PDB file of C-alpha atoms and ligand atoms in Angstrom:
ATOM      1  CA  MET A   1       0.071  -0.235  -0.076  1.00  0.00           C
ATOM      2  CA  ASP A   2       0.982   3.914  -0.229  1.00  0.00           C
ATOM      3  CA  SER A   3       1.322   4.886   2.818  1.00  0.00           C
ATOM      4  CA  GLU A   4       1.358   8.380   1.542  1.00  0.00           C
ATOM      5  CA  LEU A   5      -2.499   8.642   0.213  1.00  0.00           C
ATOM      6  CA  ASP A   6      -3.597  11.434   1.747  1.00  0.00           C
ATOM      7  CA  PRO A   7      -6.958  11.526   3.033  1.00  0.00           C
ATOM      8  CA  HIS A   8      -8.223  13.706   0.393  1.00  0.00           C
ATOM      9  CA  SER A   9      -6.673  11.163  -2.825  1.00  0.00           C
ATOM     10  CA  ALA A  10      -8.076   8.197  -0.753  1.00  0.00           C
ATOM     11  CA  LEU A  11     -11.211   9.291  -0.623  1.00  0.00           C
ATOM     12  CA  ALA A  12     -10.828  10.382  -4.820  1.00  0.00           C
ATOM     13  CA  MET A  13     -10.142   6.982  -5.567  1.00  0.00           C
ATOM     14  CA  LEU A  14     -13.222   5.559  -3.426  1.00  0.00           C
ATOM     15  CA  HIS A  15     -15.566   7.702  -5.111  1.00  0.00           C
ATOM     16  CA  TRP A  16     -13.811   6.780  -8.200  1.00  0.00           C
ATOM     17  CA  GLN A  17     -14.203   3.091  -7.901  1.00  0.00           C
ATOM     18  CA  ILE A  18     -17.775   4.384  -7.106  1.00  0.00           C
ATOM     19  CA  ASP A  19     -17.933   5.892 -10.311  1.00  0.00           C
ATOM     20  CA  LEU A  20     -16.491   2.716 -12.181  1.00  0.00           C
ATOM     21  CA  GLY A  21     -19.471   0.152 -10.961  1.00  0.00           C
ATOM     22  CA  ALA A  22     -17.711  -0.912  -7.655  1.00  0.00           C
ATOM     23  CA  THR A  23     -20.168  -1.669  -5.169  1.00  0.00           C
ATOM     24  CA  GLU A  24     -18.641  -3.776  -2.601  1.00  0.00           C
ATOM     25  CA  ALA A  25     -14.569  -3.867  -0.778  1.00  0.00           C
ATOM     26  CA  ILE A  26     -15.311  -7.571  -0.441  1.00  0.00           C
ATOM     27  CA  GLY A  27     -14.508 -10.488  -3.329  1.00  0.00           C
ATOM     28  CA  ASP A  28     -16.338 -13.812  -3.370  1.00  0.00           C
ATOM     29  CA  VAL A  29     -14.905 -15.458  -0.122  1.00  0.00           C
ATOM     30  CA  PRO A  30     -11.967 -13.695   2.039  1.00  0.00           C
ATOM     31  CA  VAL A  31      -8.836 -14.674   1.576  1.00  0.00           C
ATOM     32  CA  ASN A  32      -6.938 -15.744   3.999  1.00  0.00           C
ATOM     33  CA  ARG A  33      -3.265 -13.196   4.238  1.00  0.00           C
ATOM     34  CA  PHE A  34      -1.744 -14.639   6.686  1.00  0.00           C
ATOM     35  CA  GLU A  35      -1.945 -18.559   4.841  1.00  0.00           C
ATOM     36  CA  ALA A  36       1.238 -19.394   3.176  1.00  0.00           C
ATOM     37  CA  PRO A  37       0.420 -21.096  -0.450  1.00  0.00           C
ATOM     38  CA  LYS A  38       0.613 -24.850   0.108  1.00  0.00           C
ATOM     39  CA  THR A  39       1.781 -25.062  -3.495  1.00  0.00           C
ATOM     40  CA  LEU A  40       3.497 -23.526  -5.551  1.00  0.00           C
ATOM     41  CA  ALA A  41       2.693 -24.411  -8.939  1.00  0.00           C
ATOM     42  CA  GLN A  42       3.931 -27.150 -10.685  1.00  0.00           C
ATOM     43  CA  PRO A  43       4.126 -27.900 -14.490  1.00  0.00           C
ATOM     44  CA  VAL A  44       0.751 -30.691 -14.037  1.00  0.00           C
ATOM     45  CA  SER A  45       1.932 -33.612 -16.689  1.00  0.00           C
ATOM     46  CA  ALA A  46      -0.750 -34.958 -18.938  1.00  0.00           C
ATOM     47  CA  ALA A  47      -0.931 -38.708 -16.786  1.00  0.00           C
ATOM     48  CA  ALA A  48      -1.493 -37.681 -13.536  1.00  0.00           C
ATOM     49  CA  PRO A  49      -3.833 -38.078 -12.417  1.00  0.00           C
ATOM     50  CA  ALA A  50      -6.165 -34.948 -10.751  1.00  0.00           C
ATOM     51  CA  ARG A  51      -5.561 -35.457  -6.537  1.00  0.00           C
ATOM     52  CA  PRO A  52      -8.483 -33.829  -4.363  1.00  0.00           C
ATOM     53  CA  ALA A  53      -7.469 -30.540  -3.517  1.00  0.00           C
ATOM     54  CA  SER A  54      -7.113 -31.440  -0.125  1.00  0.00           C
ATOM     55  CA  PRO A  55      -9.144 -34.842   0.647  1.00  0.00           C
ATOM     56  CA  ALA A  56      -8.739 -35.119   4.147  1.00  0.00           C
ATOM     57  CA  VAL A  57     -11.458 -32.462   4.777  1.00  0.00           C
ATOM     58  CA  ALA A  58     -13.372 -32.808   2.016  1.00  0.00           C
ATOM     59  CA  ASP A  59     -14.383 -36.020   3.025  1.00  0.00           C
ATOM     60  CA  GLN A  60     -15.162 -34.944   7.077  1.00  0.00           C
ATOM     61  CA  VAL A  61     -17.659 -32.217   5.832  1.00  0.00           C
ATOM     62  CA  ASP A  62     -20.899 -33.237   4.389  1.00  0.00           C
ATOM     63  CA  PRO A  63     -22.031 -29.751   4.143  1.00  0.00           C
ATOM     64  CA  VAL A  64     -26.362 -30.715   2.592  1.00  0.00           C
ATOM     65  CA  GLY A  65     -26.456 -33.861   5.381  1.00  0.00           C
ATOM     66  CA  GLU A  66     -24.853 -31.338   8.429  1.00  0.00           C
ATOM     67  CA  ALA A  67     -27.798 -29.177   5.985  1.00  0.00           C
ATOM     68  CA  ARG A  68     -30.190 -31.585   6.789  1.00  0.00           C
ATOM     69  CA  ALA A  69     -29.958 -32.631  10.151  1.00  0.00           C
ATOM     70  CA  ALA A  70     -29.839 -28.700  11.554  1.00  0.00           C
ATOM     71  CA  ALA A  71     -32.732 -27.458   9.488  1.00  0.00           C
ATOM     72  CA  SER A  72     -34.389 -31.244  10.439  1.00  0.00           C
ATOM     73  CA  ALA A  73     -33.370 -30.425  14.240  1.00  0.00           C
ATOM     74  CA  ALA A  74     -35.002 -26.849  14.079  1.00  0.00           C
ATOM     75  CA  LYS A  75     -39.087 -27.454  15.904  1.00  0.00           C
ATOM     76  CA  THR A  76     -39.629 -23.556  14.999  1.00  0.00           C
ATOM     77  CA  LEU A  77     -39.731 -21.065  12.685  1.00  0.00           C
ATOM     78  CA  ASP A  78     -37.511 -19.087  14.814  1.00  0.00           C
ATOM     79  CA  ALA A  79     -35.611 -22.274  16.115  1.00  0.00           C
ATOM     80  CA  LEU A  80     -35.457 -22.263  11.999  1.00  0.00           C
ATOM     81  CA  LYS A  81     -33.352 -18.669  11.873  1.00  0.00           C
ATOM     82  CA  GLU A  82     -31.108 -19.933  14.256  1.00  0.00           C
ATOM     83  CA  ALA A  83     -29.477 -22.989  13.196  1.00  0.00           C
ATOM     84  CA  LEU A  84     -28.838 -20.577   9.838  1.00  0.00           C
ATOM     85  CA  ALA A  85     -27.107 -18.089  11.750  1.00  0.00           C
ATOM     86  CA  ARG A  86     -24.817 -21.072  12.999  1.00  0.00           C
ATOM     87  CA  TYR A  87     -24.560 -23.341   9.081  1.00  0.00           C
ATOM     88  CA  ASP A  88     -21.462 -22.414   9.212  1.00  0.00           C
ATOM     89  CA  HIS A  89     -21.290 -24.424   5.424  1.00  0.00           C
ATOM     90  CA  CYS A  90     -22.012 -21.443   3.405  1.00  0.00           C
ATOM     91  CA  ALA A  91     -18.668 -19.098   2.648  1.00  0.00           C
ATOM     92  CA  LEU A  92     -21.621 -16.122   1.056  1.00  0.00           C
ATOM     93  CA  LYS A  93     -22.660 -15.539   4.895  1.00  0.00           C
ATOM     94  CA  ARG A  94     -19.706 -14.199   5.665  1.00  0.00           C
ATOM     95  CA  GLY A  95     -19.271 -11.517   2.438  1.00  0.00           C
ATOM     96  CA  ALA A  96     -23.378 -10.414   3.148  1.00  0.00           C
ATOM     97  CA  ARG A  97     -24.204  -7.664   5.787  1.00  0.00           C
ATOM     98  CA  ASN A  98     -27.805  -9.364   7.101  1.00  0.00           C
ATOM     99  CA  LEU A  99     -28.859 -12.863   7.044  1.00  0.00           C
ATOM    100  CA  VAL A 100     -32.371 -12.047   5.410  1.00  0.00           C
ATOM    101  CA  PHE A 101     -34.736 -14.500   6.332  1.00  0.00           C
ATOM    102  CA  ALA A 102     -38.253 -13.973   5.825  1.00  0.00           C
ATOM    103  CA  ASP A 103     -41.437 -11.970   5.823  1.00  0.00           C
ATOM    104  CA  GLY A 104     -44.841 -11.175   5.977  1.00  0.00           C
ATOM    105  CA  GLN A 105     -47.265 -13.733   8.118  1.00  0.00           C
ATOM    106  CA  PRO A 106     -45.859 -16.781   8.195  1.00  0.00           C
ATOM    107  CA  ASP A 107     -49.766 -18.504   8.610  1.00  0.00           C
ATOM    108  CA  ALA A 108     -50.184 -16.596   5.269  1.00  0.00           C
ATOM    109  CA  ARG A 109     -52.195 -19.511   2.663  1.00  0.00           C
ATOM    110  CA  LEU A 110     -49.733 -18.110   0.224  1.00  0.00           C
ATOM    111  CA  MET A 111     -46.276 -18.450   1.427  1.00  0.00           C
ATOM    112  CA  ILE A 112     -43.224 -16.842  -1.858  1.00  0.00           C
ATOM    113  CA  ILE A 113     -39.971 -18.382  -1.781  1.00  0.00           C
ATOM    114  CA  GLY A 114     -37.669 -15.778  -4.239  1.00  0.00           C
ATOM    115  CA  GLU A 115     -33.389 -16.111  -4.527  1.00  0.00           C
ATOM    116  CA  ALA A 116     -31.179 -13.943  -2.661  1.00  0.00           C
ATOM    117  CA  PRO A 117     -31.389 -10.797  -1.392  1.00  0.00           C
ATOM    118  CA  GLY A 118     -29.961  -8.004  -3.337  1.00  0.00           C
ATOM    119  CA  ARG A 119     -28.269  -5.411  -2.369  1.00  0.00           C
ATOM    120  CA  GLU A 120     -31.066  -3.277  -0.229  1.00  0.00           C
ATOM    121  CA  GLU A 121     -32.372  -7.140   1.585  1.00  0.00           C
ATOM    122  CA  ASP A 122     -29.173  -7.288   2.465  1.00  0.00           C
ATOM    123  CA  MET A 123     -29.479  -3.967   4.600  1.00  0.00           C
ATOM    124  CA  GLN A 124     -32.566  -3.899   5.583  1.00  0.00           C
ATOM    125  CA  ALA A 125     -32.642  -7.755   6.647  1.00  0.00           C
ATOM    126  CA  LYS A 126     -35.971  -7.877   4.508  1.00  0.00           C
ATOM    127  CA  PRO A 127     -36.484 -10.211   1.430  1.00  0.00           C
ATOM    128  CA  PHE A 128     -38.115  -8.333  -1.801  1.00  0.00           C
ATOM    129  CA  VAL A 129     -37.851  -4.766  -0.325  1.00  0.00           C
ATOM    130  CA  GLY A 130     -35.794  -3.709  -2.902  1.00  0.00           C
ATOM    131  CA  ALA A 131     -37.491  -2.089  -6.813  1.00  0.00           C
ATOM    132  CA  ALA A 132     -38.038  -5.786  -7.715  1.00  0.00           C
ATOM    133  CA  GLY A 133     -40.320  -6.013  -3.929  1.00  0.00           C
ATOM    134  CA  GLN A 134     -41.959  -3.119  -4.563  1.00  0.00           C
ATOM    135  CA  LEU A 135     -42.972  -4.673  -7.848  1.00  0.00           C
ATOM    136  CA  LEU A 136     -43.885  -7.761  -5.858  1.00  0.00           C
ATOM    137  CA  ASP A 137     -46.267  -5.270  -3.211  1.00  0.00           C
ATOM    138  CA  ARG A 138     -48.000  -4.195  -6.157  1.00  0.00           C
ATOM    139  CA  MET A 139     -48.698  -7.366  -8.358  1.00  0.00           C
ATOM    140  CA  LEU A 140     -50.111  -8.903  -4.848  1.00  0.00           C
ATOM    141  CA  ALA A 141     -51.714  -5.442  -4.245  1.00  0.00           C
ATOM    142  CA  ALA A 142     -53.564  -5.982  -7.695  1.00  0.00           C
ATOM    143  CA  ILE A 143     -55.087  -9.742  -6.647  1.00  0.00           C
ATOM    144  CA  GLY A 144     -55.329  -8.372  -2.870  1.00  0.00           C
ATOM    145  CA  MET A 145     -52.548  -9.542  -1.628  1.00  0.00           C
ATOM    146  CA  ASP A 146     -50.890  -8.064   0.851  1.00  0.00           C
ATOM    147  CA  ARG A 147     -47.294  -9.133   3.146  1.00  0.00           C
ATOM    148  CA  HIS A 148     -48.974  -6.760   5.994  1.00  0.00           C
ATOM    149  CA  ALA A 149     -52.013  -8.331   6.437  1.00  0.00           C
ATOM    150  CA  SER A 150     -52.620  -9.525   9.489  1.00  0.00           C
ATOM    151  CA  ASP A 151     -55.736 -11.773   8.609  1.00  0.00           C
ATOM    152  CA  VAL A 152     -54.529 -14.767   7.141  1.00  0.00           C
ATOM    153  CA  ALA A 153     -57.097 -13.925   3.657  1.00  0.00           C
ATOM    154  CA  GLN A 154     -55.477 -11.318   2.465  1.00  0.00           C
ATOM    155  CA  ALA A 155     -51.647 -11.997   4.271  1.00  0.00           C
ATOM    156  CA  VAL A 156     -48.536 -13.476   2.129  1.00  0.00           C
ATOM    157  CA  TYR A 157     -45.371 -14.712   3.597  1.00  0.00           C
ATOM    158  CA  ILE A 158     -42.367 -14.433   2.098  1.00  0.00           C
ATOM    159  CA  THR A 159     -38.293 -15.303   1.446  1.00  0.00           C
ATOM    160  CA  ASN A 160     -35.360 -16.879  -0.267  1.00  0.00           C
ATOM    161  CA  VAL A 161     -34.124 -19.293  -1.419  1.00  0.00           C
ATOM    162  CA  LEU A 162     -31.042 -17.807   0.022  1.00  0.00           C
ATOM    163  CA  PRO A 163     -30.559 -15.884   3.372  1.00  0.00           C
ATOM    164  CA  TRP A 164     -27.606 -14.202   2.392  1.00  0.00           C
ATOM    165  CA  ARG A 165     -26.445 -11.351  -0.485  1.00  0.00           C
ATOM    166  CA  PRO A 166     -23.980 -13.469  -2.911  1.00  0.00           C
ATOM    167  CA  PRO A 167     -21.360 -10.929  -3.718  1.00  0.00           C
ATOM    168  CA  GLN A 168     -22.919  -8.628  -6.808  1.00  0.00           C
ATOM    169  CA  ASN A 169     -25.611 -10.946  -6.533  1.00  0.00           C
ATOM    170  CA  ARG A 170     -23.470 -13.339  -8.777  1.00  0.00           C
ATOM    171  CA  THR A 171     -26.583 -16.135  -9.307  1.00  0.00           C
ATOM    172  CA  PRO A 172     -25.818 -19.035  -6.676  1.00  0.00           C
ATOM    173  CA  ASN A 173     -24.190 -21.923  -7.589  1.00  0.00           C
ATOM    174  CA  ALA A 174     -24.992 -25.780  -7.656  1.00  0.00           C
ATOM    175  CA  GLU A 175     -23.283 -26.544  -4.074  1.00  0.00           C
ATOM    176  CA  GLU A 176     -25.076 -23.157  -1.924  1.00  0.00           C
ATOM    177  CA  ILE A 177     -28.863 -23.781  -4.024  1.00  0.00           C
ATOM    178  CA  ALA A 178     -28.237 -27.877  -2.812  1.00  0.00           C
ATOM    179  CA  MET A 179     -26.540 -27.083   0.614  1.00  0.00           C
ATOM    180  CA  MET A 180     -29.816 -24.698   1.117  1.00  0.00           C
ATOM    181  CA  ARG A 181     -32.985 -26.414  -0.136  1.00  0.00           C
ATOM    182  CA  PRO A 182     -33.511 -27.916   2.903  1.00  0.00           C
ATOM    183  CA  PHE A 183     -33.406 -25.154   5.394  1.00  0.00           C
ATOM    184  CA  VAL A 184     -36.090 -24.132   2.724  1.00  0.00           C
ATOM    185  CA  GLN A 185     -38.130 -27.742   2.935  1.00  0.00           C
ATOM    186  CA  ARG A 186     -38.071 -27.159   6.984  1.00  0.00           C
ATOM    187  CA  HIS A 187     -39.083 -23.479   6.231  1.00  0.00           C
ATOM    188  CA  VAL A 188     -42.018 -24.198   4.007  1.00  0.00           C
ATOM    189  CA  ASP A 189     -42.922 -27.546   6.824  1.00  0.00           C
ATOM    190  CA  LEU A 190     -42.875 -25.201   9.827  1.00  0.00           C
ATOM    191  CA  ALA A 191     -45.138 -22.224   8.098  1.00  0.00           C
ATOM    192  CA  ASP A 192     -47.002 -25.176   6.547  1.00  0.00           C
ATOM    193  CA  PRO A 193     -48.359 -22.449   3.707  1.00  0.00           C
ATOM    194  CA  GLU A 194     -51.263 -23.913   1.161  1.00  0.00           C
ATOM    195  CA  ILE A 195     -49.883 -22.421  -1.600  1.00  0.00           C
ATOM    196  CA  VAL A 196     -45.846 -21.934  -3.087  1.00  0.00           C
ATOM    197  CA  VAL A 197     -45.261 -18.700  -5.348  1.00  0.00           C
ATOM    198  CA  LEU A 198     -41.642 -20.027  -7.074  1.00  0.00           C
ATOM    199  CA  MET A 199     -40.273 -16.805  -8.115  1.00  0.00           C
ATOM    200  CA  GLY A 200     -37.421 -17.150 -11.215  1.00  0.00           C
ATOM    201  CA  ASN A 201     -35.072 -19.988 -12.286  1.00  0.00           C
ATOM    202  CA  ILE A 202     -32.983 -20.160  -8.910  1.00  0.00           C
ATOM    203  CA  SER A 203     -36.300 -20.769  -7.089  1.00  0.00           C
ATOM    204  CA  CYS A 204     -37.980 -23.441  -9.044  1.00  0.00           C
ATOM    205  CA  GLU A 205     -34.033 -25.464  -9.575  1.00  0.00           C
ATOM    206  CA  ALA A 206     -34.822 -25.516  -5.652  1.00  0.00           C
ATOM    207  CA  GLY A 207     -38.021 -26.597  -5.603  1.00  0.00           C
ATOM    208  CA  LEU A 208     -38.513 -28.446  -8.765  1.00  0.00           C
ATOM    209  CA  GLY A 209     -35.207 -29.831  -9.643  1.00  0.00           C
ATOM    210  CA  ARG A 210     -34.629 -27.782 -12.749  1.00  0.00           C
ATOM    211  CA  GLN A 211     -34.491 -23.857 -14.979  1.00  0.00           C
ATOM    212  CA  GLY A 212     -36.598 -22.701 -17.337  1.00  0.00           C
ATOM    213  CA  ILE A 213     -39.344 -20.610 -15.870  1.00  0.00           C
ATOM    214  CA  THR A 214     -40.571 -18.461 -19.173  1.00  0.00           C
ATOM    215  CA  ARG A 215     -41.615 -22.780 -20.369  1.00  0.00           C
ATOM    216  CA  LEU A 216     -42.294 -23.690 -16.307  1.00  0.00           C
ATOM    217  CA  ARG A 217     -44.528 -20.508 -15.180  1.00  0.00           C
ATOM    218  CA  GLY A 218     -48.124 -20.142 -15.045  1.00  0.00           C
ATOM    219  CA  THR A 219     -48.096 -24.654 -14.658  1.00  0.00           C
ATOM    220  CA  TRP A 220     -48.900 -25.759 -10.959  1.00  0.00           C
ATOM    221  CA  GLY A 221     -46.909 -27.870 -10.019  1.00  0.00           C
ATOM    222  CA  GLU A 222     -45.403 -29.310  -6.350  1.00  0.00           C
ATOM    223  CA  ALA A 223     -42.613 -28.347  -4.607  1.00  0.00           C
ATOM    224  CA  TYR A 224     -41.674 -28.854  -0.734  1.00  0.00           C
ATOM    225  CA  GLY A 225     -44.866 -30.942   0.477  1.00  0.00           C
ATOM    226  CA  LYS A 226     -47.534 -28.419  -1.808  1.00  0.00           C
ATOM    227  CA  PRO A 227     -48.948 -27.468  -4.570  1.00  0.00           C
ATOM    228  CA  CYS A 228     -46.478 -24.819  -5.695  1.00  0.00           C
ATOM    229  CA  LEU A 229     -46.925 -22.217  -8.954  1.00  0.00           C
ATOM    230  CA  PRO A 230     -43.975 -21.066 -10.950  1.00  0.00           C
ATOM    231  CA  MET A 231     -44.161 -17.494 -11.948  1.00  0.00           C
ATOM    232  CA  LEU A 232     -41.121 -15.446 -13.676  1.00  0.00           C
ATOM    233  CA  HIS A 233     -39.577 -13.388 -11.265  1.00  0.00           C
ATOM    234  CA  PRO A 234     -40.110  -9.443 -10.228  1.00  0.00           C
ATOM    235  CA  ALA A 235     -36.110  -8.554 -11.486  1.00  0.00           C
ATOM    236  CA  TYR A 236     -37.244  -9.930 -14.227  1.00  0.00           C
ATOM    237  CA  LEU A 237     -40.450  -8.145 -15.196  1.00  0.00           C
ATOM    238  CA  LEU A 238     -38.596  -4.826 -13.801  1.00  0.00           C
ATOM    239  CA  ARG A 239     -36.302  -5.093 -17.050  1.00  0.00           C
ATOM    240  CA  ASN A 240     -39.058  -7.129 -19.396  1.00  0.00           C
ATOM    241  CA  PRO A 241     -41.854  -5.208 -18.897  1.00  0.00           C
ATOM    242  CA  ALA A 242     -43.727  -6.994 -21.956  1.00  0.00           C
ATOM    243  CA  ALA A 243     -43.894 -10.048 -19.916  1.00  0.00           C
ATOM    244  CA  LYS A 244     -45.931  -8.585 -17.422  1.00  0.00           C
ATOM    245  CA  ARG A 245     -48.807  -9.602 -18.727  1.00  0.00           C
ATOM    246  CA  GLU A 246     -47.813 -13.323 -18.320  1.00  0.00           C
ATOM    247  CA  THR A 247     -47.515 -12.124 -15.408  1.00  0.00           C
ATOM    248  CA  TRP A 248     -50.893 -10.947 -14.818  1.00  0.00           C
ATOM    249  CA  THR A 249     -52.913 -14.398 -16.307  1.00  0.00           C
ATOM    250  CA  ASP A 250     -50.326 -16.070 -13.258  1.00  0.00           C
ATOM    251  CA  LEU A 251     -51.533 -13.840 -11.052  1.00  0.00           C
ATOM    252  CA  LEU A 252     -54.949 -14.193 -11.596  1.00  0.00           C
ATOM    253  CA  GLU A 253     -54.747 -18.218 -12.044  1.00  0.00           C
ATOM    254  CA  LEU A 254     -53.172 -18.282  -8.278  1.00  0.00           C
ATOM    255  CA  GLN A 255     -56.338 -15.464  -6.563  1.00  0.00           C
ATOM    256  CA  ALA A 256     -58.726 -18.368  -8.334  1.00  0.00           C
ATOM    257  CA  ARG A 257     -56.684 -21.115  -7.140  1.00  0.00           C
ATOM    258  CA  LEU A 258     -56.988 -19.332  -3.240  1.00  0.00           C
ATOM    259  CA  GLU A 259     -60.695 -19.038  -3.896  1.00  0.00           C
ATOM    260  CA  GLU A 260     -61.438 -22.148  -4.919  1.00  0.00           C
ATOM    261  CA  GLN A 261     -59.973 -23.635  -1.977  1.00  0.00           C
ATOM    262  CA  THR A 262     -61.091 -21.128   0.535  1.00  0.00           C
TER     263      THR A 262
HETATM  264  N1  URA B 301     -34.380 -10.728  -5.468  1.00  0.00           N
HETATM  265  C1  URA B 301     -35.024 -11.828  -4.881  1.00  0.00           C
HETATM  266  O1  URA B 301     -35.458 -12.946  -5.228  1.00  0.00           O
HETATM  267  N2  URA B 301     -35.344 -11.694  -3.466  1.00  0.00           N
HETATM  268  C2  URA B 301     -35.074 -10.418  -2.724  1.00  0.00           C
HETATM  269  O2  URA B 301     -35.675 -11.114  -1.585  1.00  0.00           O
HETATM  270  C3  URA B 301     -35.290  -9.685  -3.256  1.00  0.00           C
HETATM  271  C4  URA B 301     -34.386  -9.430  -4.788  1.00  0.00           C
HETATM  272  N1  URA B 302     -34.600 -15.825 -16.231  1.00  0.00           N
HETATM  273  C1  URA B 302     -34.947 -15.936 -14.967  1.00  0.00           C
HETATM  274  O1  URA B 302     -33.905 -15.525 -14.828  1.00  0.00           O
HETATM  275  N2  URA B 302     -35.962 -15.523 -14.506  1.00  0.00           N
HETATM  276  C2  URA B 302     -36.723 -14.907 -14.449  1.00  0.00           C
HETATM  277  O2  URA B 302     -38.249 -15.093 -14.211  1.00  0.00           O
HETATM  278  C3  URA B 302     -37.295 -14.623 -16.128  1.00  0.00           C
HETATM  279  C4  URA B 302     -35.689 -15.224 -16.794  1.00  0.00           C
END
């Protein structure tokens, strides 16, 4: 580091980085700079079989198994939130400011499962409070639903597959989704909604084991042992306003199903 850097220059450099689009001072995973490099780069023989990086650690830790055990031991939603807070195998946790667990009424008939917190959600520790969340609230209002309603008939319960914000809002990877899936399953078991909405591709991947939301949307399926309706993600609708037509159809379908089951 340049020790001559005065506070004014440091601030100017920071503004410059922000202007360039930097939003985080952190990477994907923490770097331990005290740790000596384990191996120096070596020429790799084409014939040599690849060796796992650290077999001892890889053999011991089963992040998905530990997630299953931790999630099924939780007997209440509060206990599930605590279990997530204690769960240490997801590197995203260390880059996030807050654990984003849920919002709305746990007793609601409708549970919405999104993808992952963004910047606003990470700061406020609540799901869907940024631009996409505001659109989601308007979509729900259009069919008389409201996450702030205390009346179960209008109430909504909202969560995400991932409780921690991925750096730069990158798409969660397969391992991260697999680790969080047992917690989402338990979350649905404990909240016990009548209907689950899967918002976007990542939510379909976690709930149905497949993506392709533009084909899956609007067709009832089953996820986490509940009837589920995949829908386009509101963040996608913000970028593709023309797709709001399809979402309107899906919202009416959702409303009809809720009325039917009353
Ligand atoms: N997008 C999501 O999927 N979830 C949020 O909480 C916010 C944006
Ligand atoms: N791609 C996504 O990831 N989500 C959508 O809702 C639509 C396209």
